mmCIF file of C-alpha atoms in Angstrom:
data_model
loop_
_atom_site.group_PDB
_atom_site.id
_atom_site.type_symbol
_atom_site.label_atom_id
_atom_site.label_comp_id
_atom_site.label_asym_id
_atom_site.label_seq_id
_atom_site.Cartn_x
_atom_site.Cartn_y
_atom_site.Cartn_z
ATOM 1 C CA UNK A 1023 67.045 -39.310 -120.785
ATOM 2 C CA UNK A 1024 66.421 -38.816 -124.509
ATOM 3 C CA UNK A 1025 62.859 -40.019 -123.953
ATOM 4 C CA UNK A 1026 62.419 -37.651 -121.176
ATOM 5 C CA UNK A 1027 63.941 -34.738 -123.184
ATOM 6 C CA UNK A 1028 66.595 -34.224 -120.545
ATOM 7 C CA UNK A 1029 69.546 -35.475 -122.675
ATOM 8 C CA UNK A 1030 72.123 -32.654 -123.421
ATOM 9 C CA UNK A 1031 74.242 -32.668 -126.565
ATOM 10 C CA UNK A 1032 77.170 -30.470 -127.042
ATOM 11 C CA UNK A 1033 78.066 -28.356 -129.998
ATOM 12 C CA UNK A 1034 81.780 -28.351 -130.670
ATOM 13 C CA UNK A 1035 83.369 -24.913 -131.091
ATOM 14 C CA UNK A 1036 86.517 -24.755 -133.216
ATOM 15 C CA UNK A 1037 87.650 -21.173 -132.354
ATOM 16 C CA UNK A 1038 88.482 -19.238 -129.206
ATOM 17 C CA UNK A 1039 85.462 -18.029 -127.277
ATOM 18 C CA UNK A 1040 84.376 -14.642 -128.495
ATOM 19 C CA UNK A 1041 81.348 -12.704 -129.806
ATOM 20 C CA UNK A 1042 81.872 -14.464 -133.127
ATOM 21 C CA UNK A 1043 82.773 -18.195 -133.157
ATOM 22 C CA UNK A 1044 82.794 -21.171 -135.624
ATOM 23 C CA UNK A 1045 81.177 -24.550 -134.718
ATOM 24 C CA UNK A 1046 82.163 -27.974 -135.996
ATOM 25 C CA UNK A 1047 80.628 -28.805 -139.337
ATOM 26 C CA UNK A 1048 80.507 -25.278 -140.645
ATOM 27 C CA UNK A 1049 83.021 -22.625 -141.785
ATOM 28 C CA UNK A 1050 80.504 -19.883 -141.401
ATOM 29 C CA UNK A 1051 80.988 -17.725 -138.239
ATOM 30 C CA UNK A 1052 77.984 -17.288 -135.855
ATOM 31 C CA UNK A 1053 77.356 -14.543 -133.306
ATOM 32 C CA UNK A 1054 77.482 -16.098 -129.797
ATOM 33 C CA UNK A 1055 74.792 -14.924 -127.437
ATOM 34 C CA UNK A 1056 74.841 -17.677 -124.903
ATOM 35 C CA UNK A 1057 78.214 -17.373 -123.135
ATOM 36 C CA UNK A 1058 79.045 -16.163 -119.672
ATOM 37 C CA UNK A 1059 81.707 -13.954 -121.369
ATOM 38 C CA UNK A 1060 80.122 -10.766 -120.019
ATOM 39 C CA UNK A 1061 83.314 -8.673 -120.290
ATOM 40 C CA UNK A 1062 84.456 -10.202 -123.546
ATOM 41 C CA UNK A 1063 87.812 -11.228 -121.904
ATOM 42 C CA UNK A 1064 87.914 -14.939 -122.787
ATOM 43 C CA UNK A 1065 90.203 -14.283 -125.799
ATOM 44 C CA UNK A 1066 91.763 -11.058 -124.499
ATOM 45 C CA UNK A 1067 95.364 -10.678 -125.699
ATOM 46 C CA UNK A 1068 96.587 -8.870 -122.624
ATOM 47 C CA UNK A 1069 95.381 -11.743 -120.393
ATOM 48 C CA UNK A 1070 96.737 -14.447 -122.731
ATOM 49 C CA UNK A 1071 100.113 -12.709 -122.630
ATOM 50 C CA UNK A 1072 100.132 -12.586 -118.764
ATOM 51 C CA UNK A 1073 99.061 -16.320 -118.663
ATOM 52 C CA UNK A 1074 102.027 -17.304 -120.919
ATOM 53 C CA UNK A 1075 104.287 -15.231 -118.701
ATOM 54 C CA UNK A 1076 103.125 -16.856 -115.647
ATOM 55 C CA UNK A 1077 103.394 -20.214 -117.304
ATOM 56 C CA UNK A 1078 107.019 -19.622 -118.161
ATOM 57 C CA UNK A 1079 107.871 -18.173 -114.588
ATOM 58 C CA UNK A 1080 105.920 -20.569 -112.389
ATOM 59 C CA UNK A 1081 105.322 -23.668 -114.514
ATOM 60 C CA UNK A 1082 102.107 -25.496 -115.667
ATOM 61 C CA UNK A 1083 100.966 -26.707 -112.376
ATOM 62 C CA UNK A 1084 101.788 -27.576 -108.724
ATOM 63 C CA UNK A 1085 100.917 -31.368 -108.570
ATOM 64 C CA UNK A 1086 99.816 -30.742 -105.006
ATOM 65 C CA UNK A 1087 97.237 -29.259 -102.739
ATOM 66 C CA UNK A 1088 97.835 -25.969 -101.136
ATOM 67 C CA UNK A 1089 98.906 -27.015 -97.646
ATOM 68 C CA UNK A 1090 101.571 -29.473 -98.847
ATOM 69 C CA UNK A 1091 103.570 -27.811 -101.578
ATOM 70 C CA UNK A 1092 101.036 -26.030 -103.702
ATOM 71 C CA UNK A 1093 101.141 -22.405 -102.690
ATOM 72 C CA UNK A 1094 103.201 -20.096 -104.773
ATOM 73 C CA UNK A 1095 103.595 -16.287 -104.390
ATOM 74 C CA UNK A 1096 101.260 -15.939 -107.326
ATOM 75 C CA UNK A 1097 98.367 -17.542 -105.400
ATOM 76 C CA UNK A 1098 98.822 -15.355 -102.401
ATOM 77 C CA UNK A 1099 99.048 -12.337 -104.704
ATOM 78 C CA UNK A 1100 95.793 -13.251 -106.372
ATOM 79 C CA UNK A 1101 94.103 -13.821 -103.013
ATOM 80 C CA UNK A 1102 95.184 -10.390 -101.919
ATOM 81 C CA UNK A 1103 94.033 -8.686 -105.102
ATOM 82 C CA UNK A 1104 90.664 -10.296 -104.820
ATOM 83 C CA UNK A 1105 90.295 -9.072 -101.233
ATOM 84 C CA UNK A 1106 91.251 -5.581 -102.366
ATOM 85 C CA UNK A 1107 88.714 -5.563 -105.004
ATOM 86 C CA UNK A 1108 85.827 -6.940 -102.825
ATOM 87 C CA UNK A 1109 87.018 -4.812 -99.818
ATOM 88 C CA UNK A 1110 87.315 -7.893 -97.576
ATOM 89 C CA UNK A 1111 90.097 -9.015 -95.267
ATOM 90 C CA UNK A 1112 91.146 -12.232 -96.875
ATOM 91 C CA UNK A 1113 90.325 -14.624 -99.728
ATOM 92 C CA UNK A 1114 90.692 -18.537 -100.205
ATOM 93 C CA UNK A 1115 91.072 -19.824 -103.723
ATOM 94 C CA UNK A 1116 89.247 -22.995 -105.000
ATOM 95 C CA UNK A 1117 89.333 -24.866 -108.395
ATOM 96 C CA UNK A 1118 85.842 -23.490 -108.997
ATOM 97 C CA UNK A 1119 82.968 -21.660 -107.261
ATOM 98 C CA UNK A 1120 81.094 -24.936 -107.278
ATOM 99 C CA UNK A 1121 83.926 -26.040 -104.896
ATOM 100 C CA UNK A 1122 83.781 -22.916 -102.902
ATOM 101 C CA UNK A 1123 79.999 -23.435 -102.454
ATOM 102 C CA UNK A 1124 80.383 -27.170 -101.802
ATOM 103 C CA UNK A 1125 83.049 -26.653 -99.105
ATOM 104 C CA UNK A 1126 81.728 -23.711 -96.991
ATOM 105 C CA UNK A 1127 78.660 -24.895 -94.890
ATOM 106 C CA UNK A 1128 80.005 -28.097 -93.316
ATOM 107 C CA UNK A 1129 83.254 -26.331 -92.585
ATOM 108 C CA UNK A 1130 81.835 -23.232 -90.882
ATOM 109 C CA UNK A 1131 78.540 -24.307 -89.227
ATOM 110 C CA UNK A 1132 77.705 -26.516 -86.348
ATOM 111 C CA UNK A 1133 74.773 -28.889 -87.213
ATOM 112 C CA UNK A 1134 73.370 -28.961 -83.711
ATOM 113 C CA UNK A 1135 73.378 -25.170 -83.191
ATOM 114 C CA UNK A 1136 73.317 -23.348 -86.632
ATOM 115 C CA UNK A 1137 70.832 -23.044 -89.442
ATOM 116 C CA UNK A 1138 70.894 -22.145 -93.115
ATOM 117 C CA UNK A 1139 68.216 -19.964 -94.890
ATOM 118 C CA UNK A 1140 68.419 -20.447 -98.590
ATOM 119 C CA UNK A 1141 66.455 -18.998 -101.604
ATOM 120 C CA UNK A 1142 64.382 -21.550 -103.315
ATOM 121 C CA UNK A 1143 66.218 -20.912 -106.711
ATOM 122 C CA UNK A 1144 69.693 -20.840 -105.524
ATOM 123 C CA UNK A 1145 72.403 -22.495 -107.797
ATOM 124 C CA UNK A 1146 72.906 -26.316 -107.738
ATOM 125 C CA UNK A 1147 76.269 -25.960 -106.151
ATOM 126 C CA UNK A 1148 74.804 -24.151 -103.167
ATOM 127 C CA UNK A 1149 72.147 -26.916 -102.813
ATOM 128 C CA UNK A 1150 74.864 -29.619 -103.041
ATOM 129 C CA UNK A 1151 76.888 -27.806 -100.410
ATOM 130 C CA UNK A 1152 73.895 -27.568 -98.132
ATOM 131 C CA UNK A 1153 73.311 -31.303 -98.424
ATOM 132 C CA UNK A 1154 76.723 -31.932 -96.778
ATOM 133 C CA UNK A 1155 75.542 -29.848 -93.813
ATOM 134 C CA UNK A 1156 73.608 -32.080 -91.438
ATOM 135 C CA UNK A 1157 71.878 -29.264 -89.525
ATOM 136 C CA UNK A 1158 68.567 -27.600 -90.224
ATOM 137 C CA UNK A 1159 68.068 -26.102 -93.674
ATOM 138 C CA UNK A 1160 65.257 -23.530 -94.319
ATOM 139 C CA UNK A 1161 64.315 -22.815 -97.978
ATOM 140 C CA UNK A 1162 62.324 -19.629 -98.405
ATOM 141 C CA UNK A 1163 60.334 -18.797 -101.545
ATOM 142 C CA UNK A 1164 62.235 -17.170 -104.381
ATOM 143 C CA UNK A 1165 62.957 -13.393 -103.518
ATOM 144 C CA UNK A 1166 60.078 -13.560 -100.953
ATOM 145 C CA UNK A 1167 61.251 -11.426 -98.015
ATOM 146 C CA UNK A 1168 58.132 -11.954 -95.973
ATOM 147 C CA UNK A 1169 58.693 -15.815 -96.108
ATOM 148 C CA UNK A 1170 62.439 -15.311 -95.277
ATOM 149 C CA UNK A 1171 61.396 -13.109 -92.219
ATOM 150 C CA UNK A 1172 58.882 -15.648 -91.067
ATOM 151 C CA UNK A 1173 61.549 -18.409 -91.020
ATOM 152 C CA UNK A 1174 64.177 -16.200 -89.351
ATOM 153 C CA UNK A 1175 61.681 -15.144 -86.655
ATOM 154 C CA UNK A 1176 60.951 -18.873 -85.786
ATOM 155 C CA UNK A 1177 64.587 -19.831 -85.474
ATOM 156 C CA UNK A 1178 66.515 -19.927 -82.241
ATOM 157 C CA UNK A 1179 69.776 -20.930 -83.881
ATOM 158 C CA UNK A 1180 73.132 -19.705 -82.721
ATOM 159 C CA UNK A 1181 74.251 -18.784 -86.266
ATOM 160 C CA UNK A 1182 71.622 -17.888 -88.805
ATOM 161 C CA UNK A 1183 73.233 -18.013 -92.311
ATOM 162 C CA UNK A 1184 71.131 -16.359 -95.175
ATOM 163 C CA UNK A 1185 72.551 -17.623 -98.523
ATOM 164 C CA UNK A 1186 71.441 -16.394 -101.902
ATOM 165 C CA UNK A 1187 72.604 -15.913 -105.453
ATOM 166 C CA UNK A 1188 73.325 -12.299 -105.986
ATOM 167 C CA UNK A 1189 71.999 -12.807 -109.568
ATOM 168 C CA UNK A 1190 69.956 -15.854 -110.547
ATOM 169 C CA UNK A 1191 71.273 -17.264 -113.826
ATOM 170 C CA UNK A 1192 68.276 -18.672 -115.433
ATOM 171 C CA UNK A 1193 66.014 -15.567 -114.906
ATOM 172 C CA UNK A 1194 68.553 -12.758 -114.625
ATOM 173 C CA UNK A 1195 66.793 -11.433 -111.571
ATOM 174 C CA UNK A 1196 68.739 -9.816 -108.699
ATOM 175 C CA UNK A 1197 68.376 -10.694 -104.958
ATOM 176 C CA UNK A 1198 67.126 -7.560 -102.908
ATOM 177 C CA UNK A 1199 70.225 -7.404 -100.828
ATOM 178 C CA UNK A 1200 69.110 -4.140 -99.174
ATOM 179 C CA UNK A 1201 66.066 -5.851 -97.787
ATOM 180 C CA UNK A 1202 67.967 -9.009 -96.838
ATOM 181 C CA UNK A 1203 70.635 -6.931 -94.971
ATOM 182 C CA UNK A 1204 67.794 -5.345 -92.926
ATOM 183 C CA UNK A 1205 66.406 -8.630 -92.077
ATOM 184 C CA UNK A 1206 69.869 -9.932 -91.093
ATOM 185 C CA UNK A 1207 70.389 -6.899 -88.782
ATOM 186 C CA UNK A 1208 66.796 -7.498 -87.225
ATOM 187 C CA UNK A 1209 67.391 -11.223 -86.568
ATOM 188 C CA UNK A 1210 71.147 -11.236 -85.910
ATOM 189 C CA UNK A 1211 71.870 -13.252 -89.118
ATOM 190 C CA UNK A 1212 74.866 -13.311 -91.375
ATOM 191 C CA UNK A 1213 74.798 -13.219 -95.268
ATOM 192 C CA UNK A 1214 76.538 -15.197 -97.907
ATOM 193 C CA UNK A 1215 76.059 -14.421 -101.639
ATOM 194 C CA UNK A 1216 77.093 -16.197 -104.736
ATOM 195 C CA UNK A 1217 78.348 -13.537 -107.216
ATOM 196 C CA UNK A 1218 79.233 -15.606 -110.207
ATOM 197 C CA UNK A 1219 76.845 -13.746 -112.573
ATOM 198 C CA UNK A 1220 77.708 -10.334 -111.004
ATOM 199 C CA UNK A 1221 81.372 -9.980 -110.338
ATOM 200 C CA UNK A 1222 83.039 -7.483 -112.793
ATOM 201 C CA UNK A 1223 79.940 -5.877 -114.302
ATOM 202 C CA UNK A 1224 77.189 -5.315 -111.894
ATOM 203 C CA UNK A 1225 77.462 -2.114 -109.777
ATOM 204 C CA UNK A 1226 79.017 1.215 -110.793
ATOM 205 C CA UNK A 1227 82.609 -0.285 -110.701
ATOM 206 C CA UNK A 1228 81.695 -3.926 -111.264
ATOM 207 C CA UNK A 1229 81.960 -4.916 -107.539
ATOM 208 C CA UNK A 1230 78.624 -6.725 -107.865
ATOM 209 C CA UNK A 1231 75.273 -6.785 -106.256
ATOM 210 C CA UNK A 1232 76.601 -5.337 -102.914
ATOM 211 C CA UNK A 1233 77.715 -2.258 -104.776
ATOM 212 C CA UNK A 1234 74.477 -2.171 -106.832
ATOM 213 C CA UNK A 1235 72.532 -1.915 -103.595
ATOM 214 C CA UNK A 1236 75.076 0.077 -101.519
ATOM 215 C CA UNK A 1237 75.538 -2.624 -98.962
ATOM 216 C CA UNK A 1238 79.246 -3.623 -99.467
ATOM 217 C CA UNK A 1239 80.019 -3.296 -95.850
ATOM 218 C CA UNK A 1240 76.975 -5.371 -94.739
ATOM 219 C CA UNK A 1241 77.726 -8.681 -96.729
ATOM 220 C CA UNK A 1242 79.702 -11.145 -94.681
ATOM 221 C CA UNK A 1243 80.738 -13.781 -97.306
ATOM 222 C CA UNK A 1244 81.148 -13.470 -101.027
ATOM 223 C CA UNK A 1245 81.767 -16.568 -103.237
ATOM 224 C CA UNK A 1246 82.509 -15.957 -106.869
ATOM 225 C CA UNK A 1247 84.456 -17.243 -109.916
ATOM 226 C CA UNK A 1248 87.153 -16.456 -112.368
ATOM 227 C CA UNK A 1249 85.297 -18.654 -114.969
ATOM 228 C CA UNK A 1250 82.629 -16.304 -116.297
ATOM 229 C CA UNK A 1251 83.183 -12.448 -116.729
ATOM 230 C CA UNK A 1252 86.832 -12.654 -115.535
ATOM 231 C CA UNK A 1253 88.227 -14.375 -118.546
ATOM 232 C CA UNK A 1254 86.179 -17.543 -118.428
ATOM 233 C CA UNK A 1255 88.924 -19.975 -117.340
ATOM 234 C CA UNK A 1256 88.790 -21.744 -114.061
ATOM 235 C CA UNK A 1257 88.984 -20.958 -110.379
ATOM 236 C CA UNK A 1258 86.593 -19.745 -107.757
ATOM 237 C CA UNK A 1259 86.882 -18.189 -104.304
ATOM 238 C CA UNK A 1260 85.484 -17.247 -100.995
ATOM 239 C CA UNK A 1261 86.239 -13.819 -99.576
ATOM 240 C CA UNK A 1262 85.413 -12.374 -96.085
ATOM 241 C CA UNK A 1263 86.807 -12.055 -92.572
ATOM 242 C CA UNK A 1264 90.298 -13.304 -92.024
ATOM 243 C CA UNK A 1265 89.347 -15.655 -89.239
ATOM 244 C CA UNK A 1266 86.646 -17.322 -91.365
ATOM 245 C CA UNK A 1267 89.107 -17.794 -94.279
ATOM 246 C CA UNK A 1268 91.580 -19.449 -91.806
ATOM 247 C CA UNK A 1269 88.795 -21.920 -90.730
ATOM 248 C CA UNK A 1270 88.214 -22.786 -94.414
ATOM 249 C CA UNK A 1271 91.865 -23.324 -95.150
ATOM 250 C CA UNK A 1272 91.899 -25.903 -92.402
ATOM 251 C CA UNK A 1273 88.433 -27.538 -92.753
ATOM 252 C CA UNK A 1274 87.141 -26.942 -96.271
ATOM 253 C CA UNK A 1275 87.378 -30.341 -98.010
ATOM 254 C CA UNK A 1276 87.389 -29.202 -101.687
ATOM 255 C CA UNK A 1277 90.393 -26.934 -100.697
ATOM 256 C CA UNK A 1278 92.257 -29.487 -98.636
ATOM 257 C CA UNK A 1279 91.844 -32.280 -101.252
ATOM 258 C CA UNK A 1280 92.099 -30.491 -104.611
ATOM 259 C CA UNK A 1281 95.129 -29.303 -106.471
ATOM 260 C CA UNK A 1282 95.941 -25.611 -106.464
ATOM 261 C CA UNK A 1283 94.805 -23.547 -109.436
ATOM 262 C CA UNK A 1284 97.307 -23.476 -112.339
ATOM 263 C CA UNK A 1285 99.802 -20.665 -112.273
ATOM 264 C CA UNK A 1286 98.814 -19.270 -115.684
ATOM 265 C CA UNK A 1287 95.197 -18.912 -114.400
ATOM 266 C CA UNK A 1288 96.398 -17.149 -111.225
ATOM 267 C CA UNK A 1289 98.581 -14.799 -113.226
ATOM 268 C CA UNK A 1290 95.788 -13.897 -115.647
ATOM 269 C CA UNK A 1291 93.408 -13.515 -112.723
ATOM 270 C CA UNK A 1292 95.661 -10.941 -111.180
ATOM 271 C CA UNK A 1293 95.660 -8.889 -114.400
ATOM 272 C CA UNK A 1294 91.852 -9.096 -114.652
ATOM 273 C CA UNK A 1295 91.517 -7.501 -111.217
ATOM 274 C CA UNK A 1296 94.064 -4.829 -112.111
ATOM 275 C CA UNK A 1297 92.175 -4.215 -115.335
ATOM 276 C CA UNK A 1298 88.755 -3.841 -113.557
ATOM 277 C CA UNK A 1299 90.217 -1.582 -110.792
ATOM 278 C CA UNK A 1300 91.773 0.664 -113.464
ATOM 279 C CA UNK A 1301 88.821 1.187 -115.752
ATOM 280 C CA UNK A 1302 85.054 0.543 -115.962
ATOM 281 C CA UNK A 1303 85.015 0.722 -119.758
ATOM 282 C CA UNK A 1304 84.147 -2.946 -120.392
ATOM 283 C CA UNK A 1305 81.517 -2.904 -117.578
ATOM 284 C CA UNK A 1306 79.980 0.282 -119.132
ATOM 285 C CA UNK A 1307 79.909 -1.312 -122.687
ATOM 286 C CA UNK A 1308 78.055 -4.381 -121.284
ATOM 287 C CA UNK A 1309 75.506 -1.947 -119.653
ATOM 288 C CA UNK A 1310 75.074 -0.030 -122.957
ATOM 289 C CA UNK A 1311 74.685 -3.284 -124.990
ATOM 290 C CA UNK A 1312 72.171 -4.635 -122.552
ATOM 291 C CA UNK A 1313 69.965 -1.658 -122.776
ATOM 292 C CA UNK A 1314 70.147 -1.601 -126.461
ATOM 293 C CA UNK A 1315 69.099 -5.296 -126.743
ATOM 294 C CA UNK A 1316 66.362 -5.127 -124.160
ATOM 295 C CA UNK A 1317 64.726 -2.087 -125.641
ATOM 296 C CA UNK A 1318 64.882 -3.430 -129.181
ATOM 297 C CA UNK A 1319 63.475 -6.718 -128.305
ATOM 298 C CA UNK A 1320 60.686 -5.242 -126.170
ATOM 299 C CA UNK A 1321 59.838 -2.857 -128.998
ATOM 300 C CA UNK A 1322 59.614 -5.899 -131.370
ATOM 301 C CA UNK A 1323 56.985 -7.499 -129.118
ATOM 302 C CA UNK A 1324 58.939 -10.007 -127.139
ATOM 303 C CA UNK A 1325 58.458 -10.677 -123.468
ATOM 304 C CA UNK A 1326 61.816 -10.532 -121.531
ATOM 305 C CA UNK A 1327 62.378 -11.640 -118.078
ATOM 306 C CA UNK A 1328 64.924 -10.604 -115.473
ATOM 307 C CA UNK A 1329 66.276 -7.324 -114.128
ATOM 308 C CA UNK A 1330 66.537 -4.719 -116.934
ATOM 309 C CA UNK A 1331 70.045 -3.866 -115.658
ATOM 310 C CA UNK A 1332 71.403 -7.385 -116.265
ATOM 311 C CA UNK A 1333 72.893 -8.774 -119.441
ATOM 312 C CA UNK A 1334 71.026 -12.096 -118.868
ATOM 313 C CA UNK A 1335 67.954 -11.492 -120.971
ATOM 314 C CA UNK A 1336 65.609 -14.445 -121.152
ATOM 315 C CA UNK A 1337 63.223 -14.371 -124.114
ATOM 316 C CA UNK A 1338 60.173 -16.081 -122.652
ATOM 317 C CA UNK A 1339 58.332 -18.572 -124.985
ATOM 318 C CA UNK A 1340 56.431 -20.998 -122.766
ATOM 319 C CA UNK A 1341 56.560 -24.231 -124.723
ATOM 320 C CA UNK A 1342 59.671 -26.406 -124.743
ATOM 321 C CA UNK A 1343 59.298 -27.335 -128.423
ATOM 322 C CA UNK A 1344 58.980 -23.704 -129.368
ATOM 323 C CA UNK A 1345 62.159 -22.796 -127.535
ATOM 324 C CA UNK A 1346 64.063 -25.708 -129.355
ATOM 325 C CA UNK A 1347 62.656 -24.723 -132.688
ATOM 326 C CA UNK A 1348 63.489 -21.065 -132.236
ATOM 327 C CA UNK A 1349 67.033 -21.785 -131.260
ATOM 328 C CA UNK A 1350 67.512 -23.886 -134.342
ATOM 329 C CA UNK A 1351 66.158 -21.289 -136.731
ATOM 330 C CA UNK A 1352 68.238 -18.603 -134.999
ATOM 331 C CA UNK A 1353 71.383 -20.565 -135.615
ATOM 332 C CA UNK A 1354 70.406 -20.719 -139.309
ATOM 333 C CA UNK A 1355 70.226 -16.946 -139.150
ATOM 334 C CA UNK A 1356 73.815 -16.849 -137.692
ATOM 335 C CA UNK A 1357 72.909 -16.383 -134.085
ATOM 336 C CA UNK A 1358 74.009 -18.995 -131.517
ATOM 337 C CA UNK A 1359 71.586 -19.276 -128.649
ATOM 338 C CA UNK A 1360 70.167 -22.131 -126.620
ATOM 339 C CA UNK A 1361 66.678 -23.084 -125.624
ATOM 340 C CA UNK A 1362 65.997 -23.964 -121.943
ATOM 341 C CA UNK A 1363 62.992 -26.021 -120.829
ATOM 342 C CA UNK A 1364 61.896 -28.242 -118.026
ATOM 343 C CA UNK A 1365 63.535 -29.565 -115.819
ATOM 344 C CA UNK A 1366 66.238 -26.759 -116.079
ATOM 345 C CA UNK A 1367 63.333 -24.202 -115.769
ATOM 346 C CA UNK A 1368 59.827 -24.560 -114.492
ATOM 347 C CA UNK A 1369 57.241 -26.358 -116.639
ATOM 348 C CA UNK A 1370 55.639 -23.992 -119.014
ATOM 349 C CA UNK A 1371 58.326 -21.373 -118.679
ATOM 350 C CA UNK A 1372 60.632 -22.382 -121.590
ATOM 351 C CA UNK A 1373 62.913 -19.633 -122.891
ATOM 352 C CA UNK A 1374 65.925 -18.691 -124.845
ATOM 353 C CA UNK A 1375 68.449 -17.198 -122.411
ATOM 354 C CA UNK A 1376 70.334 -14.366 -124.249
ATOM 355 C CA UNK A 1377 73.555 -13.212 -122.581
ATOM 356 C CA UNK A 1378 74.963 -9.917 -123.690
ATOM 357 C CA UNK A 1379 78.808 -9.274 -123.763
ATOM 358 C CA UNK A 1380 81.130 -6.267 -124.028
ATOM 359 C CA UNK A 1381 82.553 -8.089 -127.001
ATOM 360 C CA UNK A 1382 79.384 -7.526 -128.987
ATOM 361 C CA UNK A 1383 79.339 -4.545 -131.253
ATOM 362 C CA UNK A 1384 76.289 -2.476 -131.760
ATOM 363 C CA UNK A 1385 75.906 -4.110 -135.195
ATOM 364 C CA UNK A 1386 75.956 -7.517 -133.557
ATOM 365 C CA UNK A 1387 73.122 -6.535 -131.180
ATOM 366 C CA UNK A 1388 70.999 -5.116 -134.031
ATOM 367 C CA UNK A 1389 71.674 -8.291 -136.104
ATOM 368 C CA UNK A 1390 70.419 -10.459 -133.233
ATOM 369 C CA UNK A 1391 67.281 -8.319 -132.697
ATOM 370 C CA UNK A 1392 66.521 -8.526 -136.508
ATOM 371 C CA UNK A 1393 67.011 -12.253 -136.469
ATOM 372 C CA UNK A 1394 64.675 -12.784 -133.515
ATOM 373 C CA UNK A 1395 62.147 -10.510 -135.005
ATOM 374 C CA UNK A 1396 62.224 -12.572 -138.287
ATOM 375 C CA UNK A 1397 62.055 -15.956 -136.533
ATOM 376 C CA UNK A 1398 59.523 -14.704 -133.943
ATOM 377 C CA UNK A 1399 57.073 -13.817 -136.772
ATOM 378 C CA UNK A 1400 57.648 -17.109 -138.570
ATOM 379 C CA UNK A 1401 56.817 -18.944 -135.383
ATOM 380 C CA UNK A 1402 53.977 -16.599 -134.464
ATOM 381 C CA UNK A 1403 55.665 -15.592 -131.303
ATOM 382 C CA UNK A 1404 55.184 -11.878 -132.054
#
């Protein structure tokens, strides 16, 4: 793996996750621009207090799967809260969204009658879940609606399930859900989306890409996570029609054979949804910070990929060695970012994926832009 440059080392963080962190081997804080901590809630005192309260009231864990003796009132309360937020009938909790994606296709679809239509750049968890489904799988070109329509038109499947990331994590681009919904209506298909990089901060009230496109009532299945914007802990879920959720409770293997999520996580999760439904202040701050960073970097001469409304802001560099070298120099400037290269991203499209958070101050954003500008000139990027 090292010879192929696919080996991944881990920097050790010695502080709570936040905009400013410390890494092992150094007492000097660095600004973190590579976490999924979009709303800045990973070290939120209100959520920590709620987690501690839930720990004391409900215990550390259940030592059981849900259907044996692993369902507490706090789990049902969280599922109800998630359903309310997404405006769906019911919700099922998983240990992670990876589990939610891994346990849905085999449980819901008939391999002899049904087909899946998947975006070529969907998350690895969707791909792994699809592998468990023995029926026909159609992969359409990334965000290519003409290719999707061609494949839908050729299908005679009973159920045609279109599955896509709402936001694609490596590029920060957003699936055109309005167009996908129109195709689903035309070809009698249903839609499933993975909202891990959208829930809480995309859309006017943070309800994700369906809200962003005004199609909330046209999306059949939403899978998402508590592990990114919503506090960054663990836990994932599927939300949709009540009958579908009942099928998953009885047939989805990651649900049936994995322990319930820990009560402190469930308690903090309820508080997160209450927080988001009460105020959009954190979501608004992410939007403001994203605009500031993207405008400053573009003015400095950098090429940024992704949707301009999304806090994933990939700084495109091309060469893998250049991305690694820039990340090292940025750390020396007090900015923690990571270079991504093949095979994580396509050959020749190495980049530094910057992620903006509500925890960042305006000063933090400007410091990052200044550091990128300095290093970019040193490396002849700009």
